[in-house]
């Protein structure tokens, strides 16, 4: 496992973004783990988060793209932090762009924040986590309506590796099948488990035998094929 992935996993735990226990998800599933990217709230956290995303995007999609698109609302700070990190780490100027939930009819009018999207632009989409693909279903036509662009892929922070509500595939695989571009994550739950199982993280074991058994049971029922 790349060192930045292990650091990112420990960073999620330390930031209380990734928790283990007993949670009820929006889907109604009972899960032994829960991720809330809204818990990244400080400047230092966002700076580090942007660097982890930048490294993963660099590893998966390279540097030959123009725009990083972060869907409203959580994608807005992600896209800003990651474009800053991309310049810092790789010396490459990437433009950030996000959509508004409501079209603005005065001043800087339109549906976009940040950069405009132009014909020929190569775009990477950035999100926190994708469980159903609903946000991409909303985001994809917005981007396509702006200009003739090439979408290189989607980057999220965590691949939950569980089947969708309608198919046996993960949401990331469903997105790739439906839209034709790769969907990747900084880390997967398999990597999280490998990194944390019976190993101290900031002085505490967060995946002990009990939690590991609960995770295994969860994936027996909800794991993607």
Tab-separated table of N, CA and C in Angstrom, residues 88-216:
chain	number	residue	atom	x	y	z
A	88	UNK	N	0.834	23.081	-5.539
A	88	UNK	CA	1.930	22.942	-4.575
A	88	UNK	C	2.774	21.700	-4.853
A	89	UNK	N	2.121	20.568	-5.115
A	89	UNK	CA	2.833	19.301	-5.256
A	89	UNK	C	3.423	19.086	-6.647
A	90	UNK	N	2.699	19.550	-7.686
A	90	UNK	CA	3.090	19.201	-9.053
A	90	UNK	C	3.331	20.414	-9.953
A	91	UNK	N	3.159	21.622	-9.403
A	91	UNK	CA	3.407	22.822	-10.190
A	91	UNK	C	2.484	22.966	-11.373
A	92	UNK	N	1.280	22.415	-11.265
A	92	UNK	CA	0.322	22.442	-12.377
A	92	UNK	C	-0.909	23.253	-11.960
A	93	UNK	N	-1.232	24.247	-12.764
A	93	UNK	CA	-2.407	25.071	-12.513
A	93	UNK	C	-3.653	24.366	-13.040
A	94	UNK	N	-4.506	23.938	-12.132
A	94	UNK	CA	-5.794	23.347	-12.481
A	94	UNK	C	-6.878	24.314	-12.048
A	95	UNK	N	-7.878	24.510	-12.884
A	95	UNK	CA	-8.989	25.402	-12.520
A	95	UNK	C	-10.043	24.618	-11.745
A	96	UNK	N	-10.614	25.277	-10.733
A	96	UNK	CA	-11.698	24.619	-10.004
A	96	UNK	C	-13.031	25.122	-10.532
A	97	UNK	N	-14.028	24.250	-10.488
A	97	UNK	CA	-15.379	24.618	-10.903
A	97	UNK	C	-16.365	23.822	-10.068
A	98	UNK	N	-17.461	24.457	-9.701
A	98	UNK	CA	-18.554	23.799	-8.988
A	98	UNK	C	-19.873	24.333	-9.523
A	99	UNK	N	-20.932	23.617	-9.210
A	99	UNK	CA	-22.255	24.097	-9.613
A	99	UNK	C	-22.980	24.726	-8.434
A	100	UNK	N	-23.913	25.577	-8.748
A	100	UNK	CA	-24.820	26.111	-7.736
A	100	UNK	C	-26.050	25.214	-7.694
A	101	UNK	N	-26.665	25.141	-6.525
A	101	UNK	CA	-27.927	24.416	-6.420
A	101	UNK	C	-29.054	25.192	-7.093
A	102	UNK	N	-28.935	26.534	-7.081
A	102	UNK	CA	-29.930	27.363	-7.743
A	102	UNK	C	-29.207	28.279	-8.726
A	103	UNK	N	-29.774	28.466	-9.901
A	103	UNK	CA	-29.168	29.340	-10.906
A	103	UNK	C	-29.236	30.788	-10.443
A	104	UNK	N	-28.100	31.492	-10.507
A	104	UNK	CA	-28.037	32.896	-10.106
A	104	UNK	C	-28.418	33.784	-11.286
A	105	UNK	N	-29.328	34.740	-11.042
A	105	UNK	CA	-29.826	35.565	-12.149
A	105	UNK	C	-29.342	37.002	-12.085
A	106	UNK	N	-28.339	37.284	-11.232
A	106	UNK	CA	-27.796	38.637	-11.166
A	106	UNK	C	-26.294	38.554	-10.895
A	107	UNK	N	-25.576	39.650	-11.198
A	107	UNK	CA	-24.132	39.646	-10.989
A	107	UNK	C	-23.461	38.586	-11.840
A	108	UNK	N	-22.728	37.696	-11.178
A	108	UNK	CA	-22.078	36.589	-11.860
A	108	UNK	C	-23.132	35.511	-12.095
A	109	UNK	N	-23.867	35.649	-13.182
A	109	UNK	CA	-25.032	34.799	-13.416
A	109	UNK	C	-24.637	33.386	-13.828
A	110	UNK	N	-25.614	32.503	-13.775
A	110	UNK	CA	-25.410	31.142	-14.249
A	110	UNK	C	-25.426	30.120	-13.137
A	111	UNK	N	-25.064	28.905	-13.506
A	111	UNK	CA	-25.149	27.786	-12.568
A	111	UNK	C	-23.790	27.408	-11.994
A	112	UNK	N	-22.703	28.015	-12.492
A	112	UNK	CA	-21.363	27.613	-12.085
A	112	UNK	C	-20.712	28.586	-11.115
A	113	UNK	N	-19.877	28.025	-10.245
A	113	UNK	CA	-18.953	28.789	-9.411
A	113	UNK	C	-17.542	28.521	-9.923
A	114	UNK	N	-16.646	29.496	-9.727
A	114	UNK	CA	-15.265	29.281	-10.155
A	114	UNK	C	-15.111	29.429	-11.645
A	115	UNK	N	-14.304	28.575	-12.238
A	115	UNK	CA	-13.994	28.676	-13.659
A	115	UNK	C	-15.175	28.280	-14.534
A	116	UNK	N	-15.234	28.868	-15.683
A	116	UNK	CA	-16.133	28.386	-16.728
A	116	UNK	C	-15.552	27.105	-17.334
A	117	UNK	N	-16.391	26.343	-17.974
A	117	UNK	CA	-15.939	25.138	-18.674
A	117	UNK	C	-15.989	25.413	-20.170
A	118	UNK	N	-14.886	25.131	-20.857
A	118	UNK	CA	-14.756	25.475	-22.266
A	118	UNK	C	-14.645	24.235	-23.139
A	119	UNK	N	-14.972	24.390	-24.419
A	119	UNK	CA	-14.795	23.300	-25.378
A	119	UNK	C	-13.362	22.789	-25.320
A	120	UNK	N	-13.210	21.478	-25.293
A	120	UNK	CA	-11.882	20.881	-25.283
A	120	UNK	C	-11.294	20.656	-23.909
A	121	UNK	N	-11.930	21.184	-22.872
A	121	UNK	CA	-11.422	20.979	-21.520
A	121	UNK	C	-11.462	19.504	-21.136
A	122	UNK	N	-10.446	19.094	-20.389
A	122	UNK	CA	-10.410	17.753	-19.808
A	122	UNK	C	-10.733	17.902	-18.326
A	123	UNK	N	-11.735	17.160	-17.871
A	123	UNK	CA	-12.327	17.384	-16.550
A	123	UNK	C	-12.200	16.138	-15.673
A	124	UNK	N	-11.839	16.356	-14.400
A	124	UNK	CA	-11.917	15.321	-13.376
A	124	UNK	C	-12.954	15.759	-12.355
A	125	UNK	N	-13.849	14.861	-11.990
A	125	UNK	CA	-14.874	15.148	-10.979
A	125	UNK	C	-14.376	14.665	-9.626
A	126	UNK	N	-14.635	15.438	-8.577
A	126	UNK	CA	-14.182	15.088	-7.235
A	126	UNK	C	-15.372	15.108	-6.281
A	127	UNK	N	-15.507	14.047	-5.473
A	127	UNK	CA	-16.577	13.972	-4.476
A	127	UNK	C	-16.037	13.365	-3.194
A	128	UNK	N	-16.844	13.390	-2.126
A	128	UNK	CA	-16.403	12.797	-0.869
A	128	UNK	C	-16.566	11.281	-0.902
A	129	UNK	N	-17.778	10.818	-1.094
A	129	UNK	CA	-18.046	9.388	-1.174
A	129	UNK	C	-19.293	9.200	-2.023
A	130	UNK	N	-19.358	8.103	-2.747
A	130	UNK	CA	-20.516	7.832	-3.598
A	130	UNK	C	-21.118	6.494	-3.185
A	131	UNK	N	-22.377	6.516	-2.770
A	131	UNK	CA	-23.023	5.271	-2.353
A	131	UNK	C	-24.100	4.818	-3.331
A	132	UNK	N	-24.704	5.766	-4.064
A	132	UNK	CA	-25.775	5.383	-4.983
A	132	UNK	C	-25.570	5.895	-6.404
A	133	UNK	N	-24.652	6.852	-6.588
A	133	UNK	CA	-24.443	7.429	-7.913
A	133	UNK	C	-25.424	8.538	-8.254
A	134	UNK	N	-26.280	8.905	-7.283
A	134	UNK	CA	-27.294	9.916	-7.550
A	134	UNK	C	-26.678	11.262	-7.912
A	135	UNK	N	-25.621	11.657	-7.189
A	135	UNK	CA	-25.037	12.976	-7.444
A	135	UNK	C	-24.409	13.044	-8.829
A	136	UNK	N	-23.817	11.941	-9.298
A	136	UNK	CA	-23.242	11.937	-10.647
A	136	UNK	C	-24.347	12.044	-11.694
A	137	UNK	N	-25.482	11.428	-11.425
A	137	UNK	CA	-26.619	11.539	-12.348
A	137	UNK	C	-27.061	12.990	-12.492
A	138	UNK	N	-26.873	13.783	-11.437
A	138	UNK	CA	-27.205	15.209	-11.491
A	138	UNK	C	-26.060	16.027	-12.085
A	139	UNK	N	-24.822	15.632	-11.765
A	139	UNK	CA	-23.644	16.404	-12.173
A	139	UNK	C	-23.310	16.231	-13.647
A	140	UNK	N	-23.389	15.024	-14.143
A	140	UNK	CA	-22.972	14.722	-15.516
A	140	UNK	C	-23.666	15.610	-16.548
A	141	UNK	N	-25.001	15.738	-16.528
A	141	UNK	CA	-25.637	16.591	-17.534
A	141	UNK	C	-25.296	18.076	-17.377
A	142	UNK	N	-25.011	18.518	-16.154
A	142	UNK	CA	-24.612	19.919	-15.954
A	142	UNK	C	-23.302	20.194	-16.675
A	143	UNK	N	-22.336	19.304	-16.503
A	143	UNK	CA	-21.038	19.481	-17.164
A	143	UNK	C	-21.197	19.395	-18.677
A	144	UNK	N	-21.953	18.411	-19.153
A	144	UNK	CA	-22.133	18.211	-20.589
A	144	UNK	C	-22.831	19.390	-21.243
A	145	UNK	N	-23.670	20.089	-20.481
A	145	UNK	CA	-24.415	21.214	-21.039
A	145	UNK	C	-23.545	22.466	-21.222
A	146	UNK	N	-22.380	22.491	-20.572
A	146	UNK	CA	-21.551	23.698	-20.612
A	146	UNK	C	-20.711	23.801	-21.877
A	147	UNK	N	-20.161	22.661	-22.302
A	147	UNK	CA	-19.247	22.670	-23.443
A	147	UNK	C	-18.954	21.232	-23.851
A	148	UNK	N	-18.241	21.094	-24.954
A	148	UNK	CA	-17.812	19.773	-25.410
A	148	UNK	C	-16.512	19.427	-24.689
A	149	UNK	N	-16.612	18.591	-23.668
A	149	UNK	CA	-15.462	18.281	-22.824
A	149	UNK	C	-15.219	16.777	-22.784
A	150	UNK	N	-14.063	16.418	-22.256
A	150	UNK	CA	-13.746	15.015	-21.985
A	150	UNK	C	-13.658	14.835	-20.477
A	151	UNK	N	-14.482	13.962	-19.923
A	151	UNK	CA	-14.410	13.669	-18.498
A	151	UNK	C	-13.456	12.496	-18.305
A	152	UNK	N	-12.346	12.757	-17.634
A	152	UNK	CA	-11.329	11.721	-17.450
A	152	UNK	C	-11.716	10.717	-16.386
A	153	UNK	N	-12.471	11.162	-15.369
A	153	UNK	CA	-12.846	10.228	-14.327
A	153	UNK	C	-13.390	10.928	-13.101
A	154	UNK	N	-13.749	10.106	-12.134
A	154	UNK	CA	-14.267	10.557	-10.837
A	154	UNK	C	-13.326	10.060	-9.749
A	155	UNK	N	-13.026	10.944	-8.767
A	155	UNK	CA	-12.234	10.544	-7.615
A	155	UNK	C	-13.036	10.806	-6.342
A	156	UNK	N	-13.196	9.767	-5.517
A	156	UNK	CA	-13.824	9.914	-4.207
A	156	UNK	C	-12.809	9.497	-3.152
A	157	UNK	N	-13.133	9.727	-1.891
A	157	UNK	CA	-12.168	9.415	-0.842
A	157	UNK	C	-12.201	7.953	-0.437
A	158	UNK	N	-13.402	7.342	-0.371
A	158	UNK	CA	-13.526	5.976	0.131
A	158	UNK	C	-14.449	5.143	-0.745
A	159	UNK	N	-13.965	3.991	-1.153
A	159	UNK	CA	-14.805	3.009	-1.840
A	159	UNK	C	-15.368	2.067	-0.775
A	160	UNK	N	-16.667	2.187	-0.506
A	160	UNK	CA	-17.282	1.361	0.527
A	160	UNK	C	-17.367	-0.109	0.119
A	161	UNK	N	-17.212	-0.404	-1.163
A	161	UNK	CA	-17.154	-1.777	-1.681
A	161	UNK	C	-18.434	-2.569	-1.415
A	162	UNK	N	-19.549	-1.887	-1.311
A	162	UNK	CA	-20.807	-2.589	-1.094
A	162	UNK	C	-21.702	-2.435	-2.318
A	163	UNK	N	-22.587	-3.391	-2.490
A	163	UNK	CA	-23.472	-3.361	-3.646
A	163	UNK	C	-24.455	-2.208	-3.543
A	164	UNK	N	-24.897	-1.755	-4.705
A	164	UNK	CA	-25.879	-0.694	-4.736
A	164	UNK	C	-27.247	-1.189	-4.305
A	165	UNK	N	-28.199	-0.291	-4.328
A	165	UNK	CA	-29.550	-0.654	-3.906
A	165	UNK	C	-30.277	-1.462	-4.977
A	166	UNK	N	-29.771	-1.417	-6.226
A	166	UNK	CA	-30.470	-2.084	-7.322
A	166	UNK	C	-29.644	-3.154	-8.026
A	167	UNK	N	-28.327	-3.140	-7.874
A	167	UNK	CA	-27.479	-4.131	-8.546
A	167	UNK	C	-26.490	-4.717	-7.552
A	168	UNK	N	-25.734	-5.710	-8.022
A	168	UNK	CA	-24.728	-6.358	-7.185
A	168	UNK	C	-23.368	-5.677	-7.296
A	169	UNK	N	-23.267	-4.640	-8.125
A	169	UNK	CA	-22.009	-3.931	-8.323
A	169	UNK	C	-21.886	-2.752	-7.356
A	170	UNK	N	-20.644	-2.295	-7.155
A	170	UNK	CA	-20.446	-1.091	-6.356
A	170	UNK	C	-20.940	0.124	-7.130
A	171	UNK	N	-21.192	1.207	-6.403
A	171	UNK	CA	-21.613	2.450	-7.047
A	171	UNK	C	-20.554	2.934	-8.030
A	172	UNK	N	-19.266	2.766	-7.674
A	172	UNK	CA	-18.202	3.214	-8.574
A	172	UNK	C	-18.192	2.409	-9.867
A	173	UNK	N	-18.418	1.100	-9.769
A	173	UNK	CA	-18.478	0.277	-10.981
A	173	UNK	C	-19.707	0.633	-11.817
A	174	UNK	N	-20.827	0.903	-11.156
A	174	UNK	CA	-22.041	1.289	-11.880
A	174	UNK	C	-21.823	2.586	-12.644
A	175	UNK	N	-21.133	3.539	-12.026
A	175	UNK	CA	-20.848	4.818	-12.680
A	175	UNK	C	-19.977	4.592	-13.915
A	176	UNK	N	-18.944	3.774	-13.764
A	176	UNK	CA	-18.060	3.501	-14.906
A	176	UNK	C	-18.823	2.841	-16.045
A	177	UNK	N	-19.680	1.882	-15.716
A	177	UNK	CA	-20.463	1.199	-16.748
A	177	UNK	C	-21.425	2.158	-17.450
A	178	UNK	N	-22.059	3.032	-16.674
A	178	UNK	CA	-23.107	3.892	-17.215
A	178	UNK	C	-22.563	5.078	-18.004
A	179	UNK	N	-21.485	5.682	-17.489
A	179	UNK	CA	-21.022	6.937	-18.087
A	179	UNK	C	-19.739	6.785	-18.909
A	180	UNK	N	-19.060	5.664	-18.757
A	180	UNK	CA	-17.913	5.409	-19.625
A	180	UNK	C	-16.604	6.014	-19.169
A	181	UNK	N	-16.551	6.555	-17.943
A	181	UNK	CA	-15.272	7.035	-17.427
A	181	UNK	C	-14.959	6.318	-16.114
A	182	UNK	N	-13.680	6.149	-15.785
A	182	UNK	CA	-13.312	5.415	-14.577
A	182	UNK	C	-13.696	6.165	-13.312
A	183	UNK	N	-14.085	5.426	-12.288
A	183	UNK	CA	-14.413	5.986	-10.986
A	183	UNK	C	-13.490	5.344	-9.958
A	184	UNK	N	-12.697	6.159	-9.286
A	184	UNK	CA	-11.662	5.656	-8.384
A	184	UNK	C	-11.834	6.261	-6.983
A	185	UNK	N	-11.134	5.651	-6.013
A	185	UNK	CA	-11.144	6.141	-4.635
A	185	UNK	C	-9.715	6.227	-4.117
A	186	UNK	N	-9.490	7.135	-3.175
A	186	UNK	CA	-8.165	7.224	-2.556
A	186	UNK	C	-7.840	5.889	-1.894
A	187	UNK	N	-8.818	5.359	-1.137
A	187	UNK	CA	-8.645	4.054	-0.484
A	187	UNK	C	-9.960	3.288	-0.554
A	188	UNK	N	-9.865	1.985	-0.367
A	188	UNK	CA	-11.042	1.121	-0.283
A	188	UNK	C	-11.198	0.644	1.163
A	189	UNK	N	-12.377	0.111	1.488
A	189	UNK	CA	-12.572	-0.430	2.830
A	189	UNK	C	-11.675	-1.635	3.079
A	190	UNK	N	-11.321	-2.367	2.042
A	190	UNK	CA	-10.383	-3.473	2.211
A	190	UNK	C	-9.028	-2.944	2.679
A	191	UNK	N	-8.581	-1.830	2.107
A	191	UNK	CA	-7.312	-1.225	2.518
A	191	UNK	C	-7.414	-0.648	3.925
A	192	UNK	N	-8.569	-0.068	4.257
A	192	UNK	CA	-8.779	0.446	5.609
A	192	UNK	C	-8.649	-0.683	6.627
A	193	UNK	N	-9.316	-1.793	6.349
A	193	UNK	CA	-9.281	-2.931	7.270
A	193	UNK	C	-7.868	-3.493	7.392
A	194	UNK	N	-7.182	-3.622	6.269
A	194	UNK	CA	-5.797	-4.106	6.285
A	194	UNK	C	-4.906	-3.221	7.146
A	195	UNK	N	-5.120	-1.921	7.047
A	195	UNK	CA	-4.273	-0.956	7.746
A	195	UNK	C	-4.557	-0.918	9.250
A	196	UNK	N	-5.824	-1.113	9.637
A	196	UNK	CA	-6.231	-0.834	11.017
A	196	UNK	C	-6.515	-2.072	11.870
A	197	UNK	N	-6.687	-3.225	11.263
A	197	UNK	CA	-7.097	-4.400	12.042
A	197	UNK	C	-6.014	-4.820	13.038
A	198	UNK	N	-6.373	-4.720	14.323
A	198	UNK	CA	-5.491	-5.070	15.440
A	198	UNK	C	-4.148	-4.349	15.385
A	199	UNK	N	-4.165	-3.132	14.795
A	199	UNK	CA	-2.957	-2.298	14.754
A	199	UNK	C	-3.287	-0.953	15.393
A	200	UNK	N	-2.417	-0.434	16.222
A	200	UNK	CA	-2.721	0.845	16.879
A	200	UNK	C	-2.734	2.005	15.895
A	201	UNK	N	-3.713	2.863	16.053
A	201	UNK	CA	-3.820	4.102	15.265
A	201	UNK	C	-3.921	5.241	16.271
A	202	UNK	N	-2.841	6.035	16.350
A	202	UNK	CA	-2.765	7.105	17.346
A	202	UNK	C	-3.019	6.552	18.745
A	203	UNK	N	-2.407	5.396	19.012
A	203	UNK	CA	-2.450	4.811	20.337
A	203	UNK	C	-3.672	3.992	20.665
A	204	UNK	N	-4.551	3.771	19.680
A	204	UNK	CA	-5.780	3.029	19.942
A	204	UNK	C	-6.073	2.070	18.796
A	205	UNK	N	-6.510	0.863	19.126
A	205	UNK	CA	-6.943	-0.088	18.107
A	205	UNK	C	-8.415	0.168	17.816
A	206	UNK	N	-8.736	0.587	16.589
A	206	UNK	CA	-10.125	0.938	16.254
A	206	UNK	C	-10.858	-0.206	15.550
A	207	UNK	N	-10.099	-1.127	14.937
A	207	UNK	CA	-10.718	-2.339	14.391
A	207	UNK	C	-10.143	-3.529	15.152
A	208	UNK	N	-10.853	-3.922	16.204
A	208	UNK	CA	-10.458	-5.103	16.972
A	208	UNK	C	-11.172	-6.325	16.409
A	209	UNK	N	-11.065	-7.444	17.084
A	209	UNK	CA	-11.696	-8.668	16.582
A	209	UNK	C	-13.201	-8.518	16.450
A	210	UNK	N	-13.823	-7.834	17.403
A	210	UNK	CA	-15.280	-7.659	17.382
A	210	UNK	C	-15.721	-6.824	16.187
A	211	UNK	N	-15.044	-5.698	15.965
A	211	UNK	CA	-15.389	-4.833	14.834
A	211	UNK	C	-15.084	-5.544	13.516
A	212	UNK	N	-13.961	-6.263	13.467
A	212	UNK	CA	-13.611	-7.002	12.237
A	212	UNK	C	-14.686	-8.031	11.906
A	213	UNK	N	-15.188	-8.732	12.916
A	213	UNK	CA	-16.242	-9.722	12.680
A	213	UNK	C	-17.508	-9.053	12.166
A	214	UNK	N	-17.821	-7.853	12.700
A	214	UNK	CA	-19.005	-7.117	12.251
A	214	UNK	C	-18.842	-6.649	10.806
A	215	UNK	N	-17.628	-6.211	10.446
A	215	UNK	CA	-17.355	-5.793	9.061
A	215	UNK	C	-17.491	-6.987	8.119
A	216	UNK	N	-16.924	-8.124	8.497
A	216	UNK	CA	-17.024	-9.327	7.657
A	216	UNK	C	-18.483	-9.734	7.463
